[in-house]
GROMACS .gro file of C-alpha atoms in nm:
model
  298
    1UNK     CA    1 -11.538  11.814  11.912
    2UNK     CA    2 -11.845  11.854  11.699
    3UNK     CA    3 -11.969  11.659  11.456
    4UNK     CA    4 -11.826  11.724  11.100
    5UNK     CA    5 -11.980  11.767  10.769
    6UNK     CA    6 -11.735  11.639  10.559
    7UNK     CA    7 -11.837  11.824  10.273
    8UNK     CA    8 -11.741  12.146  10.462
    9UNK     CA    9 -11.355  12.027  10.430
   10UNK     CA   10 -11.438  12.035  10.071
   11UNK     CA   11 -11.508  12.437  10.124
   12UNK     CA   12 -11.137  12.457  10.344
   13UNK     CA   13 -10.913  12.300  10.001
   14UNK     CA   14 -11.102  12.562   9.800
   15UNK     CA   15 -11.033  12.828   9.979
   16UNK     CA   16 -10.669  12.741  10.102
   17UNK     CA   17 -10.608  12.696   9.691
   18UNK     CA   18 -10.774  13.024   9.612
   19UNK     CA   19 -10.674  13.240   9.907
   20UNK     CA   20 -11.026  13.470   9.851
   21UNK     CA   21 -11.366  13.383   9.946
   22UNK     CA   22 -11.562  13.529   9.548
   23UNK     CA   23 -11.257  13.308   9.418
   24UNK     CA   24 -11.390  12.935   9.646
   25UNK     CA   25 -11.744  12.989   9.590
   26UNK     CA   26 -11.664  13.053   9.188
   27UNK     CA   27 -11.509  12.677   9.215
   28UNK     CA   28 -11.747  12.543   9.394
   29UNK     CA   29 -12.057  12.715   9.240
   30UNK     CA   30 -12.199  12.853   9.590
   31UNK     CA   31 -12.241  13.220   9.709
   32UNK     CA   32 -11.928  13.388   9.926
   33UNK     CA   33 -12.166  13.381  10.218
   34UNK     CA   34 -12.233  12.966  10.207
   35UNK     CA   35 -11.806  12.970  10.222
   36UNK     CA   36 -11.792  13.203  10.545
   37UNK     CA   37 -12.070  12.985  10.711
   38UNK     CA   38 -11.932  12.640  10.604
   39UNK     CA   39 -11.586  12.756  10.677
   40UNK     CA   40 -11.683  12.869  11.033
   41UNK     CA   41 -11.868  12.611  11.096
   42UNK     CA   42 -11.571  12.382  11.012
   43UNK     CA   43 -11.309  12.583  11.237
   44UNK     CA   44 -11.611  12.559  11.521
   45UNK     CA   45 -11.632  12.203  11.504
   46UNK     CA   46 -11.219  12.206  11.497
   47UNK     CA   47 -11.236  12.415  11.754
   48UNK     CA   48 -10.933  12.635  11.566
   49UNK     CA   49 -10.865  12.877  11.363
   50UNK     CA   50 -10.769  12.765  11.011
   51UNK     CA   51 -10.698  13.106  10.831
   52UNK     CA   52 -10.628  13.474  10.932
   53UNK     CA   53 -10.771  13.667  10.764
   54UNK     CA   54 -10.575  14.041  10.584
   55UNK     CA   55 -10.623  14.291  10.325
   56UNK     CA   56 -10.445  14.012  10.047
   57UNK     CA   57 -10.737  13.781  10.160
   58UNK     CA   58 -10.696  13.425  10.399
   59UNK     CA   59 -10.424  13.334  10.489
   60UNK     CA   60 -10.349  12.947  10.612
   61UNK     CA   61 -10.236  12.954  11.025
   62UNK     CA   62 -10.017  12.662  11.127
   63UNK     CA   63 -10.308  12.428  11.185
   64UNK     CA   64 -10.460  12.531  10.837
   65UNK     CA   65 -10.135  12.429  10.730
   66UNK     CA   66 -10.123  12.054  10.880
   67UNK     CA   67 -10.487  12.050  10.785
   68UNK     CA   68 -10.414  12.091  10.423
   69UNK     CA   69 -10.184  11.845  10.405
   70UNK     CA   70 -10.449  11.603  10.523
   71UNK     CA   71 -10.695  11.720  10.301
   72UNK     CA   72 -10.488  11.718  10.037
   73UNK     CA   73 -10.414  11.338  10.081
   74UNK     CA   74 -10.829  11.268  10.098
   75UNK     CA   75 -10.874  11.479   9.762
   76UNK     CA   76 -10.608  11.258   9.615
   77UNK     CA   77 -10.783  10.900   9.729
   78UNK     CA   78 -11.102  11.104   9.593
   79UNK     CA   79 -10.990  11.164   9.282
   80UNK     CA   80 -10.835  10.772   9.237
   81UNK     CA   81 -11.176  10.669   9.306
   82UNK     CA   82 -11.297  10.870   9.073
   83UNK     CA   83 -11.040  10.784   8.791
   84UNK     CA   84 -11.115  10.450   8.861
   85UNK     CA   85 -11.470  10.500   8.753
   86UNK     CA   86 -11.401  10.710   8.471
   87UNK     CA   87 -11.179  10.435   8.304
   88UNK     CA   88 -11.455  10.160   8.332
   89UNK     CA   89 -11.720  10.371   8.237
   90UNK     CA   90 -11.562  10.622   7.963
   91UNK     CA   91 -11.391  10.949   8.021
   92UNK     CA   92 -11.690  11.183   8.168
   93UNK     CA   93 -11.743  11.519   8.354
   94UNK     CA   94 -11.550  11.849   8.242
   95UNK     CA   95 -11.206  11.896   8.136
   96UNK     CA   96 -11.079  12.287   8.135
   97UNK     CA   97 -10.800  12.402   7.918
   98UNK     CA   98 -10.692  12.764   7.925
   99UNK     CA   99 -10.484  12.873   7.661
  100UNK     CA  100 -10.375  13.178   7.532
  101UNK     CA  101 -10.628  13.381   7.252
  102UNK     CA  102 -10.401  13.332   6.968
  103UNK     CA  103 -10.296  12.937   6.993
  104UNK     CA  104 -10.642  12.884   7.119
  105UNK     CA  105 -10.809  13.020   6.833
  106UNK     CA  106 -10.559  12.964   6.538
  107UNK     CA  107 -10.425  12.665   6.641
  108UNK     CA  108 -10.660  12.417   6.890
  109UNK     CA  109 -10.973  12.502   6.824
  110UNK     CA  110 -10.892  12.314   6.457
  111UNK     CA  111 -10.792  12.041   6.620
  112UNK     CA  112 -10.976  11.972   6.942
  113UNK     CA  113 -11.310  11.830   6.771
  114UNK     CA  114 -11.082  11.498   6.721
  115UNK     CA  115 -11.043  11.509   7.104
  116UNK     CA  116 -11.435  11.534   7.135
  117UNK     CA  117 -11.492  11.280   6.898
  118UNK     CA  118 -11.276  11.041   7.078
  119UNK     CA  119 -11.467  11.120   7.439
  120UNK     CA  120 -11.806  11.139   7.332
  121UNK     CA  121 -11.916  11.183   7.690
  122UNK     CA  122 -11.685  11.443   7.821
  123UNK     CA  123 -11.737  11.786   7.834
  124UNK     CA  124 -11.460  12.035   7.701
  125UNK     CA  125 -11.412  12.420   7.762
  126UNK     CA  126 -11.141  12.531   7.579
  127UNK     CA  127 -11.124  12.885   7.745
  128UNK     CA  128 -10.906  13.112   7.474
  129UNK     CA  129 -10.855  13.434   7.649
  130UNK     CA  130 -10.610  13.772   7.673
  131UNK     CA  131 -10.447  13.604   8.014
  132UNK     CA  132 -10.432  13.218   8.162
  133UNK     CA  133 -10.659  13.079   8.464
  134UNK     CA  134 -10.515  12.975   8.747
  135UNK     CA  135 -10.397  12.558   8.776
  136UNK     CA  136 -10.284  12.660   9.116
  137UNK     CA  137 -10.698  12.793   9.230
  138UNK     CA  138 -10.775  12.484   9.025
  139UNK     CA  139 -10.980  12.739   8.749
  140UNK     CA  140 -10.848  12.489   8.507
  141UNK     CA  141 -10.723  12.137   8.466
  142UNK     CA  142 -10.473  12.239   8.223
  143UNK     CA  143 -10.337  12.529   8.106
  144UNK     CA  144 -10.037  12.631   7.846
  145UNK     CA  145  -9.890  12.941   7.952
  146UNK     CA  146  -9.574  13.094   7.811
  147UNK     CA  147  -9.355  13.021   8.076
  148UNK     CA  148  -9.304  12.760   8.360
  149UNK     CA  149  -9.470  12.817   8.684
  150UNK     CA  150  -9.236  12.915   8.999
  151UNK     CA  151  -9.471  12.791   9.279
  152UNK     CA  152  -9.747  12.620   9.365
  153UNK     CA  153  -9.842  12.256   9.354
  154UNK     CA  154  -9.801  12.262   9.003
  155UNK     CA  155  -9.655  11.981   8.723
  156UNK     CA  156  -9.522  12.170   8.463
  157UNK     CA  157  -9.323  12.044   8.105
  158UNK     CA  158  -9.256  12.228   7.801
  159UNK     CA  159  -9.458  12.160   7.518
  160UNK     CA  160  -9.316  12.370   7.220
  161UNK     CA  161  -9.131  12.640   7.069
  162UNK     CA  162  -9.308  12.879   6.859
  163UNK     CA  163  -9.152  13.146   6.597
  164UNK     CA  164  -9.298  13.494   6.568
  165UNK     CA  165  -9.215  13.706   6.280
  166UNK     CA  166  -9.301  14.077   6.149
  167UNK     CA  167  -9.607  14.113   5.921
  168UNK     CA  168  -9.746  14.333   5.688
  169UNK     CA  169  -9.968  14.381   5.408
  170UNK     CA  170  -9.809  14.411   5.019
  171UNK     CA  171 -10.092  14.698   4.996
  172UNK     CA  172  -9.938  14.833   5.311
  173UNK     CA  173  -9.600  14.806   5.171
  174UNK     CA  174  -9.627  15.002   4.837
  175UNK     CA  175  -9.758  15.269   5.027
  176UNK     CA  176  -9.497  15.294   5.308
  177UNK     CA  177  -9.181  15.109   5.187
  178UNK     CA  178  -9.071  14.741   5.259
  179UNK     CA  179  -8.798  14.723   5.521
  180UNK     CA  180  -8.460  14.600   5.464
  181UNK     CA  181  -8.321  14.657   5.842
  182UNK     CA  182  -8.521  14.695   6.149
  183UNK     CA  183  -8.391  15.020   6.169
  184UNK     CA  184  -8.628  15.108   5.873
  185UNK     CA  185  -8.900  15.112   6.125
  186UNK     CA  186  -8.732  15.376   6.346
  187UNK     CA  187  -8.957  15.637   6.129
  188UNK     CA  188  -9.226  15.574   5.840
  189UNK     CA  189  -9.411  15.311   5.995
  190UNK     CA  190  -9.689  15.264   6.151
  191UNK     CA  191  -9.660  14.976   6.421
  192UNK     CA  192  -9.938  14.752   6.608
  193UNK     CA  193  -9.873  14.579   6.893
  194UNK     CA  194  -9.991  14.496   7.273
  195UNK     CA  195 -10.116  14.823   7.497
  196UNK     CA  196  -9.822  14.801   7.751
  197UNK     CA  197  -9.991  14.832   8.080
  198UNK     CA  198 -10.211  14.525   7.978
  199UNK     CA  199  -9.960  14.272   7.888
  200UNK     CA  200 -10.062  13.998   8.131
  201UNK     CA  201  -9.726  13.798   8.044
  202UNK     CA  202  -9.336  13.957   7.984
  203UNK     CA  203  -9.298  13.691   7.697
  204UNK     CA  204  -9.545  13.927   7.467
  205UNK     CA  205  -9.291  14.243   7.480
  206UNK     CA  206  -9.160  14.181   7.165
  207UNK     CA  207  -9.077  14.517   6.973
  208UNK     CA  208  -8.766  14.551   7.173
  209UNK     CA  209  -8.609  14.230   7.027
  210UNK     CA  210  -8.692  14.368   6.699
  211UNK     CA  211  -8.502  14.695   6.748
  212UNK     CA  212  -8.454  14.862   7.119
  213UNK     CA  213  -8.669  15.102   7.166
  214UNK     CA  214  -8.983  15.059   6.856
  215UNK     CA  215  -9.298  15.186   6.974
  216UNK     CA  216  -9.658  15.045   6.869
  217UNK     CA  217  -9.885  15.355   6.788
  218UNK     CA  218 -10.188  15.150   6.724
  219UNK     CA  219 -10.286  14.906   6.990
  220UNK     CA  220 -10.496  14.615   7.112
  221UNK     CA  221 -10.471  14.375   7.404
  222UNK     CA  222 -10.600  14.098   7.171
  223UNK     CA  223 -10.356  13.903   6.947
  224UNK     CA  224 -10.648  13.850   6.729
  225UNK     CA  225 -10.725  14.234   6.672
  226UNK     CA  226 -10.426  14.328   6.603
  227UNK     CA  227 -10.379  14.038   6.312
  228UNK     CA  228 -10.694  14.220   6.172
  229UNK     CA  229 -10.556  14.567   6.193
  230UNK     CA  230 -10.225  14.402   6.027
  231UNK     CA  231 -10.449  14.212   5.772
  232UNK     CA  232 -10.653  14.569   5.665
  233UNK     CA  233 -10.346  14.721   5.583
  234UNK     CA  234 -10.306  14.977   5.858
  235UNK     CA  235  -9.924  14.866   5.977
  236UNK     CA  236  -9.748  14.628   6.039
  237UNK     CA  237  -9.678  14.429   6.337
  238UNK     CA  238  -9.526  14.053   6.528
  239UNK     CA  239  -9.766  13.780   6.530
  240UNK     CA  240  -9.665  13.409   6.593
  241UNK     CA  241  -9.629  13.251   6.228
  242UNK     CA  242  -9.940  13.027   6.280
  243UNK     CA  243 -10.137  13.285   6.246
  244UNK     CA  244  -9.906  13.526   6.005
  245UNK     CA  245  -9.848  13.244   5.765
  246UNK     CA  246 -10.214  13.099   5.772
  247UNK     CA  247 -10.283  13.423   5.651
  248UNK     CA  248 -10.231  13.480   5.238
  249UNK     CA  249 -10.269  13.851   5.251
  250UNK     CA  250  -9.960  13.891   5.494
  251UNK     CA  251  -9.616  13.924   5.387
  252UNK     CA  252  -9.306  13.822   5.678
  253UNK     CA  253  -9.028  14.078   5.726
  254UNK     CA  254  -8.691  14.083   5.842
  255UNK     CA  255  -8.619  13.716   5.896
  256UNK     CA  256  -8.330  13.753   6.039
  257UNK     CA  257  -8.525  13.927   6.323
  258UNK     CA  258  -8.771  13.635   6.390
  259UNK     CA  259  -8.884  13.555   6.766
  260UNK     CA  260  -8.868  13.239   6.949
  261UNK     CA  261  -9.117  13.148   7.252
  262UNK     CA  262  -9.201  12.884   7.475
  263UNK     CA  263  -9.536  12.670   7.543
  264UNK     CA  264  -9.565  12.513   7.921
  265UNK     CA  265  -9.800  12.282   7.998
  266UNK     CA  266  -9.908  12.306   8.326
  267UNK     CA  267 -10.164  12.076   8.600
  268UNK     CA  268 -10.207  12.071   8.942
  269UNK     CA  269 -10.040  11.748   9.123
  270UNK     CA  270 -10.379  11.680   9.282
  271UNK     CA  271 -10.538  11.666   8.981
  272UNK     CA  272 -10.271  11.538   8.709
  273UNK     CA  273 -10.316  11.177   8.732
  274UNK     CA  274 -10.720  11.201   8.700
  275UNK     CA  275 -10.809  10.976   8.366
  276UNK     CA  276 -10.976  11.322   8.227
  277UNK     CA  277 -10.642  11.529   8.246
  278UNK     CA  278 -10.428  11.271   8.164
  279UNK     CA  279 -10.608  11.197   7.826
  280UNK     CA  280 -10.584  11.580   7.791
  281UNK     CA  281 -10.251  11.600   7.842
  282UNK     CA  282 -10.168  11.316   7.636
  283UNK     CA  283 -10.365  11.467   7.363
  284UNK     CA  284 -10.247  11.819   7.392
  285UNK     CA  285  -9.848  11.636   7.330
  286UNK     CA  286  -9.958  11.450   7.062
  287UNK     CA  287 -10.129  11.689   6.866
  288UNK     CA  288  -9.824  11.969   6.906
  289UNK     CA  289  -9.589  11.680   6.782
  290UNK     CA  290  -9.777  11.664   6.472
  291UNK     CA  291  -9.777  11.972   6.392
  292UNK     CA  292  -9.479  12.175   6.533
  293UNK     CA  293  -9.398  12.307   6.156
  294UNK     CA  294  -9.709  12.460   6.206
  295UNK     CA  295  -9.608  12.659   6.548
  296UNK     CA  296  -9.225  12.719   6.389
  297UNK     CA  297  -9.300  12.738   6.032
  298UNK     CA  298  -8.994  12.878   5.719
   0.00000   0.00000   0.00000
């Protein structure tokens, strides 16, 4: 057998995690073709082959598989070594959160300068976006999604409920009528909502639980545009109630139709215990706890 660069098994958990080749140099910050070498210089040196390789990208073969688990068990000591020298020396590096646009924007971007202040020395991307990066492909050290994981190496626990209610202008409403039932909105009324073929999660269909079969003739895949097309006055539309009720020029509708939903948050097991997530994760439960009127609200 060869001699190994042990960096190169570095190369092998990024790929096995991502399953692409754009996706494991992304993590790693090389080009695809430094991957291809470094991985086939690894399977040389191996002497076998650690992936197959398809249409859906690499797939592990059964001595990628006991490989991983070997790898996996070095990335762990690696990262124990690591939180070991994060706690004598203050939490460092780069901590990831992805979150969705709204509670990103609305709700922890108001609070996450206490998290800064309190880890001078760490670096923090708080990535608010119309969709979640992947724990699994390790795009993120922690992410709240709106639902709990099914696979992957993940550690998952709920975080919150949040209430969503029906907005509108009062300018909005002298012009086209308040309504009483949510069968008012059958006809009349304009509604905003999420373009349907871009929902990147089933938790943001939400017209249907206000009355089966509503229809949103003005659309936006951002949460945050269609709050402003609800704030100008040009319909009315469901938007969780830390944004409607931050907002003084919105009126709620139809309580008795509100909307409850579910935050998960969610770290990989390799990476869960490292000082940097944990004090994320701690903080992340902490500040929720605080403030769940906020999220539930009325």
């Amino acid at each position: 057998m060869q001699d190994i660069d042990w960096s190169d098994f570095q190369v092998f958990l990024a790929l096995a995690q991502s399953g692409r080749t754009g996706d494991a140099a992304n993590l790693l910050g090389v080009d695809a073709t430094t991957v291809s070498r470094r991985l086939k210089r690894l399977e040389t040196g191996l002497a076998v082959a650690l992936f197959e390789r398809g249409r859906d990208g690499h797939q592990l073969t059964e001595a990628g598989e006991e490989l991983l688990e070997q790898v996996s068990t070095m990335a762990r000591a690696a990262a124990k070594i690591r939180d070991g020298a994060e706690a004598g020396e203050g939490l460092s590096g780069t901590l990831r959160i992805s979150v969705s646009e709204g509670f990103g924007s609305w709700f922890l971007a108001r609070h996450i300068p206490d998290l800064a202040d309190a880890h001078p020395a760490l670096t923090i991307d708080l990535v608010a976006s119309s969709g979640f990066l992947n724990p699994s492909r390790r795009e993120a050290d922690i992410a709240v999604m709106l639902s709990r994981p099914r696979s992957g190496q993940l550690i998952a626990r709920k975080l919150s409920d949040y209430a969503l209610s029906l907005y509108a202008t009062q300018d909005y409403l002298d012009r086209a009528g308040t309504p009483q039932r949510s069968e008012d909105l059958i006809t009349g009324h304009r509604l905003i909502g999420y373009v349907p073929e871009l929902v990147y999660a089933p938790e943001l269909v939400y017209l249907d639980e206000i009355h089966p079969g509503l229809r949103a003739t003005l659309r936006s895949s951002s949460i945050n545009a269609q709050h402003r097309l609800i704030a100008r006055g040009a319909g009315l539309g469901v938007l969780p109630r830390f944004i409607g009720d931050a907002d003084p020029a919105l009126v709620p509708l139809l309580p008795q139709r509100s909307i409850l939903r579910s935050f998960w948050i969610v770290t990989h097991a390799d990476t869960n215990s490292l000082a940097r997530v944990r004090a994320g994760t701690e903080w992340l439960i902490d500040v929720v706890a605080k403030h769940r009127s906020v999220l539930l609200s009325r």
